[in-house]
Short mmCIF file of C-alpha atoms and ligand atoms in Angstrom, two decimals:
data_model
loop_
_atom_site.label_atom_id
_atom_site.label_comp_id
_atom_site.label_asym_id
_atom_site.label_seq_id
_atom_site.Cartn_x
_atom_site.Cartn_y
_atom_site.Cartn_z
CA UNK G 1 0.00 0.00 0.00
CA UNK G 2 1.30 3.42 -1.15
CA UNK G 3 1.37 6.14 1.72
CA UNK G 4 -0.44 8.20 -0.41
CA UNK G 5 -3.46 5.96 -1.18
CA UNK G 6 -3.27 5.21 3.02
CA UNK G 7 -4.02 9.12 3.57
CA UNK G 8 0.28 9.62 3.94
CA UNK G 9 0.38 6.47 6.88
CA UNK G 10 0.83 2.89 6.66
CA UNK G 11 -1.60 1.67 8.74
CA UNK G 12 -0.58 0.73 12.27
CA UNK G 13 -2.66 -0.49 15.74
CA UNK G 14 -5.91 -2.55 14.97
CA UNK G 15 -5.93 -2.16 11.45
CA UNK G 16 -2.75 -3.20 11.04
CA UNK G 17 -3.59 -6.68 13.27
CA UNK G 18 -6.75 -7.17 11.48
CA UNK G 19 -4.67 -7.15 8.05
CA UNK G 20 -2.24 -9.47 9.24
CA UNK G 21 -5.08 -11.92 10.16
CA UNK G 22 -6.86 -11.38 6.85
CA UNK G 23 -3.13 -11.71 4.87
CA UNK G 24 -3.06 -15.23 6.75
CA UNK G 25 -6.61 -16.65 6.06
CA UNK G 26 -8.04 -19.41 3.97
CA UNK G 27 -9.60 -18.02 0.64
CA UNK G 28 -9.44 -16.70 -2.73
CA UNK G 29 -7.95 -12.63 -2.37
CA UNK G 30 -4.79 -11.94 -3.35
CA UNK G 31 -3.21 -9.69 -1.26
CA UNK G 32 -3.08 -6.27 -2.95
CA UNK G 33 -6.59 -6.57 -4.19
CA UNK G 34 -7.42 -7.01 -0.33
CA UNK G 35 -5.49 -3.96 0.59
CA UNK G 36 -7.48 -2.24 -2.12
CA UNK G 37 -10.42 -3.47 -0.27
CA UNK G 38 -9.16 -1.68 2.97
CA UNK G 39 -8.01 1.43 1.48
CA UNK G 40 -11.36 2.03 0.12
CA UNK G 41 -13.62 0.54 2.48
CA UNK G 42 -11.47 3.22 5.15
CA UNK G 43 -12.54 6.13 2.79
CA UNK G 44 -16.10 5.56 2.48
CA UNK G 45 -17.99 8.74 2.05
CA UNK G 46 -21.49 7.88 2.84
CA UNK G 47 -23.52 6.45 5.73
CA UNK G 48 -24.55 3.13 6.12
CA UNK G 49 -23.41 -0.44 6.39
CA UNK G 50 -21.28 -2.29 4.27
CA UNK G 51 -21.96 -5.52 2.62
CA UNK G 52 -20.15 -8.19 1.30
CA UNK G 53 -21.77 -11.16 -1.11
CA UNK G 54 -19.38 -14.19 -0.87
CA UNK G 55 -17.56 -14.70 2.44
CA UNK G 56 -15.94 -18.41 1.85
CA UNK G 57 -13.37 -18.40 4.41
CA UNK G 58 -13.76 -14.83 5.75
CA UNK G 59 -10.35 -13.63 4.03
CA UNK G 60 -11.90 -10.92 1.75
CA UNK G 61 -13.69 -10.38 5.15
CA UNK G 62 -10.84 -9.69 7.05
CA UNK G 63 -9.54 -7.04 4.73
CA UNK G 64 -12.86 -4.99 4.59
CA UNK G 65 -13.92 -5.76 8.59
CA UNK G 66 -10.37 -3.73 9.56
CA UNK G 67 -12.00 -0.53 7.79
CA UNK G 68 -15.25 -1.24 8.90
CA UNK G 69 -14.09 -1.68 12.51
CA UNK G 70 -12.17 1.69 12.23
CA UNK G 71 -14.84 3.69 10.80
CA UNK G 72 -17.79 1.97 12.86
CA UNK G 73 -19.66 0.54 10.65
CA UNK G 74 -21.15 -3.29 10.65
CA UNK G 75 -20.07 -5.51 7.74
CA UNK G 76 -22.65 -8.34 6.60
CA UNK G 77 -20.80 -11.14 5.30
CA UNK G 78 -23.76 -13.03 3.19
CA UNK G 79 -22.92 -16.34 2.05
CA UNK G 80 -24.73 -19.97 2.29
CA UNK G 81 -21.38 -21.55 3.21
CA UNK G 82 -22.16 -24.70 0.85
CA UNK G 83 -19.64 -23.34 -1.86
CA UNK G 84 -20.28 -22.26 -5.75
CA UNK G 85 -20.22 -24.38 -8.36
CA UNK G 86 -16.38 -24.11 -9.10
CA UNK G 87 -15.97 -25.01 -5.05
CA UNK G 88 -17.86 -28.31 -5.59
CA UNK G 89 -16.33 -32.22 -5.66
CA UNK G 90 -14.58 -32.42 -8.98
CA UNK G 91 -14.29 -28.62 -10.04
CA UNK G 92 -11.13 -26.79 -9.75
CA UNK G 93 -11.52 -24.72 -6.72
CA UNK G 94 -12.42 -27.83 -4.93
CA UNK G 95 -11.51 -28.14 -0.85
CA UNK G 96 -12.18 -31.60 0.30
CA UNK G 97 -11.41 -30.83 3.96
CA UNK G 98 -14.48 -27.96 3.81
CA UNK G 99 -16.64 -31.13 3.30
CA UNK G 100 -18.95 -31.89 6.28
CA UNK G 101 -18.33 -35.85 6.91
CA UNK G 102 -21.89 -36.43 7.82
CA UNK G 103 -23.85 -34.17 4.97
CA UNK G 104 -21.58 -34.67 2.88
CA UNK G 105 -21.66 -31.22 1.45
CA UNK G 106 -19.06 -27.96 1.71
CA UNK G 107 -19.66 -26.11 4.82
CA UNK G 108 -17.46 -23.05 5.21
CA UNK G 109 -19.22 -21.55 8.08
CA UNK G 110 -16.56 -23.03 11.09
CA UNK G 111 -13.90 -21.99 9.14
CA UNK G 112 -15.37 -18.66 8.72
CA UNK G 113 -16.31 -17.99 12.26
CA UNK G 114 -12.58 -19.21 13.37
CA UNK G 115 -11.53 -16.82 10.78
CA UNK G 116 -13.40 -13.39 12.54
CA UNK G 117 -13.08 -14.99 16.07
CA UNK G 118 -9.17 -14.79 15.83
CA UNK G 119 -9.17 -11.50 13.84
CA UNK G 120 -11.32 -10.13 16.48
CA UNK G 121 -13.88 -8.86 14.44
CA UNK G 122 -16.79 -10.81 16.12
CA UNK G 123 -18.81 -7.09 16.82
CA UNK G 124 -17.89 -5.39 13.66
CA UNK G 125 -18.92 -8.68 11.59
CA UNK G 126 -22.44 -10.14 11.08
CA UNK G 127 -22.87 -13.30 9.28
CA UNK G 128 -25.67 -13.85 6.86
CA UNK G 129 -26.37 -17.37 5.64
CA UNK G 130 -28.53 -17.68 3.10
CA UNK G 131 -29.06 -17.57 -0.13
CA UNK G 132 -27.95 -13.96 -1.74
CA UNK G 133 -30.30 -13.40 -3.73
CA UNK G 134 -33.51 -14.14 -0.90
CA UNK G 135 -31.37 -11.95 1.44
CA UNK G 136 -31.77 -9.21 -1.35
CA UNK G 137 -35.20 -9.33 -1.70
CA UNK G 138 -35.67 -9.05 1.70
CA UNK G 139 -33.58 -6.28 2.83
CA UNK G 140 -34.34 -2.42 3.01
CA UNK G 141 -30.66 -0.42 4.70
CA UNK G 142 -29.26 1.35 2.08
CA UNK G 143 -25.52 0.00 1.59
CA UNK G 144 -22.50 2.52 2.18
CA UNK G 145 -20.15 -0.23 0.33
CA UNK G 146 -21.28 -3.09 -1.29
CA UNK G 147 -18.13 -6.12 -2.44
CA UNK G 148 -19.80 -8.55 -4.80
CA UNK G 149 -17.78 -11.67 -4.96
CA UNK G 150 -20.29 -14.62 -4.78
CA UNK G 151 -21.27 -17.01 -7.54
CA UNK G 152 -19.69 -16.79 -11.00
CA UNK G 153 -22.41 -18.41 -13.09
CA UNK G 154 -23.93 -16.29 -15.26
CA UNK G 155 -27.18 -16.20 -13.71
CA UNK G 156 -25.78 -15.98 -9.54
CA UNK G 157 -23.26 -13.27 -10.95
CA UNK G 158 -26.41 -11.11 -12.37
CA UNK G 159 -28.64 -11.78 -10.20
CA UNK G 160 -26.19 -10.76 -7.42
CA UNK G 161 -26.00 -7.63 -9.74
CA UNK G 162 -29.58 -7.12 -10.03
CA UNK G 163 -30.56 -8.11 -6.09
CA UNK G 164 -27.81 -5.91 -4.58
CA UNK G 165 -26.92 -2.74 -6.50
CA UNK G 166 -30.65 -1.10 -5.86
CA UNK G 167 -29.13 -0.94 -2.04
CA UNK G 168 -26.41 1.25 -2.34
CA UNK G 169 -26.72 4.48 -1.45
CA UNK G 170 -25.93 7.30 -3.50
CA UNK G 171 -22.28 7.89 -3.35
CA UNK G 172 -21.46 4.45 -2.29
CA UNK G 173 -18.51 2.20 -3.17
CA UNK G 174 -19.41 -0.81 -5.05
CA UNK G 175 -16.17 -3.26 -5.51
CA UNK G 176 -16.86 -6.48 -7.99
CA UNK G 177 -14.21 -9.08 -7.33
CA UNK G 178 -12.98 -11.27 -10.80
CA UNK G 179 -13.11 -9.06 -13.23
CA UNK G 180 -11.37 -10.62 -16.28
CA UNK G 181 -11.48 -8.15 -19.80
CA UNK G 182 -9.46 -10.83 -21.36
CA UNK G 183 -11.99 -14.08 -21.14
CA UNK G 184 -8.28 -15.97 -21.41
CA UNK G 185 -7.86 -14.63 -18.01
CA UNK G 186 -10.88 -16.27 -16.54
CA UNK G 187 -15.04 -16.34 -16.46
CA UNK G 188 -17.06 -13.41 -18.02
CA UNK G 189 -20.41 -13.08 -15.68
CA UNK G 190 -18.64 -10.49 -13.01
CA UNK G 191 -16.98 -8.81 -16.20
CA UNK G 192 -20.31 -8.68 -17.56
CA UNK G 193 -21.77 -7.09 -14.31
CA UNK G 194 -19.22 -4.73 -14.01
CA UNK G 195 -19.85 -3.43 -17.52
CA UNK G 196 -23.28 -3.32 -16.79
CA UNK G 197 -22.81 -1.12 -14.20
CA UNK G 198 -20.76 1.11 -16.06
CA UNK G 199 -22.93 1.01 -19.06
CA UNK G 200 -25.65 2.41 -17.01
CA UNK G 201 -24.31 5.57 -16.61
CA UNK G 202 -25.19 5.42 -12.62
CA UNK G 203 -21.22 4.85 -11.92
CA UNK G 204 -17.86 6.71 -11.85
CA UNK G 205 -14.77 4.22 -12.53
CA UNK G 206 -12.61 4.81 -9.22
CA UNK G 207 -9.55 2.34 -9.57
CA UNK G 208 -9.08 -1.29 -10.72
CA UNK G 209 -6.11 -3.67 -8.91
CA UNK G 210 -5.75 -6.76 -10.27
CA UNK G 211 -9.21 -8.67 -11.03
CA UNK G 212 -11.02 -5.98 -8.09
CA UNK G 213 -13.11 -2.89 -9.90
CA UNK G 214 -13.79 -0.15 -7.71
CA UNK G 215 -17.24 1.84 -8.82
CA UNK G 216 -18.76 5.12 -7.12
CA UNK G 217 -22.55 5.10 -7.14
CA UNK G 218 -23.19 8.56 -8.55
CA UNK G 219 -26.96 7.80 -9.75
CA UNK G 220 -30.45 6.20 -10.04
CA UNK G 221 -28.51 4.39 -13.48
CA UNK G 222 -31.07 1.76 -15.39
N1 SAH E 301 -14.45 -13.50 -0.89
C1 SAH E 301 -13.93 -14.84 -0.61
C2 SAH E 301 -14.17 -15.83 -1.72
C3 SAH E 301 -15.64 -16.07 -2.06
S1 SAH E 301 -15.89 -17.57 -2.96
C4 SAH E 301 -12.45 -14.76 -0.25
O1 SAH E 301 -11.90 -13.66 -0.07
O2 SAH E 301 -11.79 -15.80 -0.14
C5 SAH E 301 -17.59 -17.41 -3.36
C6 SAH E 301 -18.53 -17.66 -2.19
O3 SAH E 301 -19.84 -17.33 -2.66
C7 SAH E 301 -18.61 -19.11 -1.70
O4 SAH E 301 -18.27 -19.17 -0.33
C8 SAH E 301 -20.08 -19.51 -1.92
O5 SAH E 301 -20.64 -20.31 -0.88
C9 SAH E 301 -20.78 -18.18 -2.01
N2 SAH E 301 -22.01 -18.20 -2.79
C10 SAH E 301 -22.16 -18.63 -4.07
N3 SAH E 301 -23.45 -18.51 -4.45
C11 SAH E 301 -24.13 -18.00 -3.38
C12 SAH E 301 -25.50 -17.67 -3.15
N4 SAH E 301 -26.43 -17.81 -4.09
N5 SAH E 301 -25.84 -17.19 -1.93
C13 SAH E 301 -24.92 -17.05 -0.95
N6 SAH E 301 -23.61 -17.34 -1.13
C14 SAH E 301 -23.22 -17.82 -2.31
MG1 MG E 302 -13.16 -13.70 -5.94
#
């Protein structure tokens, strides 16, 4: 992290703990995109909570929970905790030891709650499980930050899109992780979401790192 981008400090106290714990979890965030994550969750410039689709693990977590901890705001971390498709027996992304023994299905939520429990996020953190798309439907805060970063289907990626964006306030940060504009590079559907969201004219570009987009709500959009 630059100083500059860190307001002219690297960061130091809790932050700097909570980073080290997310730098050391189990998941799929490479390291700079998850200091992107922090530098932009700390700069926020709305009210409201922020929300994160796609936990896994609780790395990606990690990174935005030490902004949200230092700028008091709760961080819902929705996820189902049975895995996407690409985390399932036989695809690539594949964790046999995530697989409860008895139902015989992935189950990420221990791992997950280990994962805020040590990086002592526990009050700043509040797990969702459930399917993203129900949680959607039935929520009504308006989002200061909103990290999409669940399933990468093409309909969980745009449904995500569709289910979540309405939420965010005006102003808000919306970061969509996997962003690939060469499809060599990887899957399409959160490319595709991402250019939907800047074909609709309701978001600035703020920065890209790696596969992470960084978005400013500045309108109502389409
Ligand atoms: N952000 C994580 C990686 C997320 S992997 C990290 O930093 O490591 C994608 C996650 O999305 C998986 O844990 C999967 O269970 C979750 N997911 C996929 N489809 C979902 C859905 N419809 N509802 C809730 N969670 C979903
Ligand atoms: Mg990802």
């Amino acid at each position: 992290m630059s100083a500059a981008d860190s307001g002219g400090r690297e960061p130091n106290g809790r932050p700097a703990e909570v980073l080290a714990h997310a730098e050391a979890a189990r998941g799929f965030m490479p390291v700079d995109e998850g200091q992107a994550l922090f530098r932009r969750a700390s700069v926020v410039a709305v009210d409201g909570p922020f929300l994160e689709v796609g936990s896994y693990c609780g790395r990606s977590t990690c990174f935005l929970g030490a902004a949200a901890e230092v700028r008091g705001r709760l961080l819902f971390a929705v996820d189902h905790h049975r895995g996407s498709e690409e985390n399932q027996v036989g695809w690539e992304w594949h964790e046999p030891d995530l697989v409860d023994p008895v139902l015989e299905r992935i189950d990420t939520l221990p791992a997950f709650r280990r994962t805020i429990h040590d990086a002592g996020l526990e009050d700043t953190v509040v797990a969702v499980v459930g399917d993203s798309p129900a949680v959607a439907a039935a929520w009504a805060t308006p989002l200061a930050l909103l990290f999409i970063d669940g399933g990468h289907g093409v309909e969980p990626a745009h449904r995500d899109y569709e289910g979540w964006v309405p939420h965010l306030a005006f102003g808000g940060t919306l970061l969509i992780h996997d962003v690939f504009e060469d499809p060599a590079d990887g899957g399409r559907p959160p490319y595709e979401i991402w250019r939907r969201a800047v074909d609709s004219g309701a978001f600035a570009e703020v920065d890209a790192v790696g596969s992470l987009r960084v978005l400013c709500r500045t309108g109502p959009g389409n």
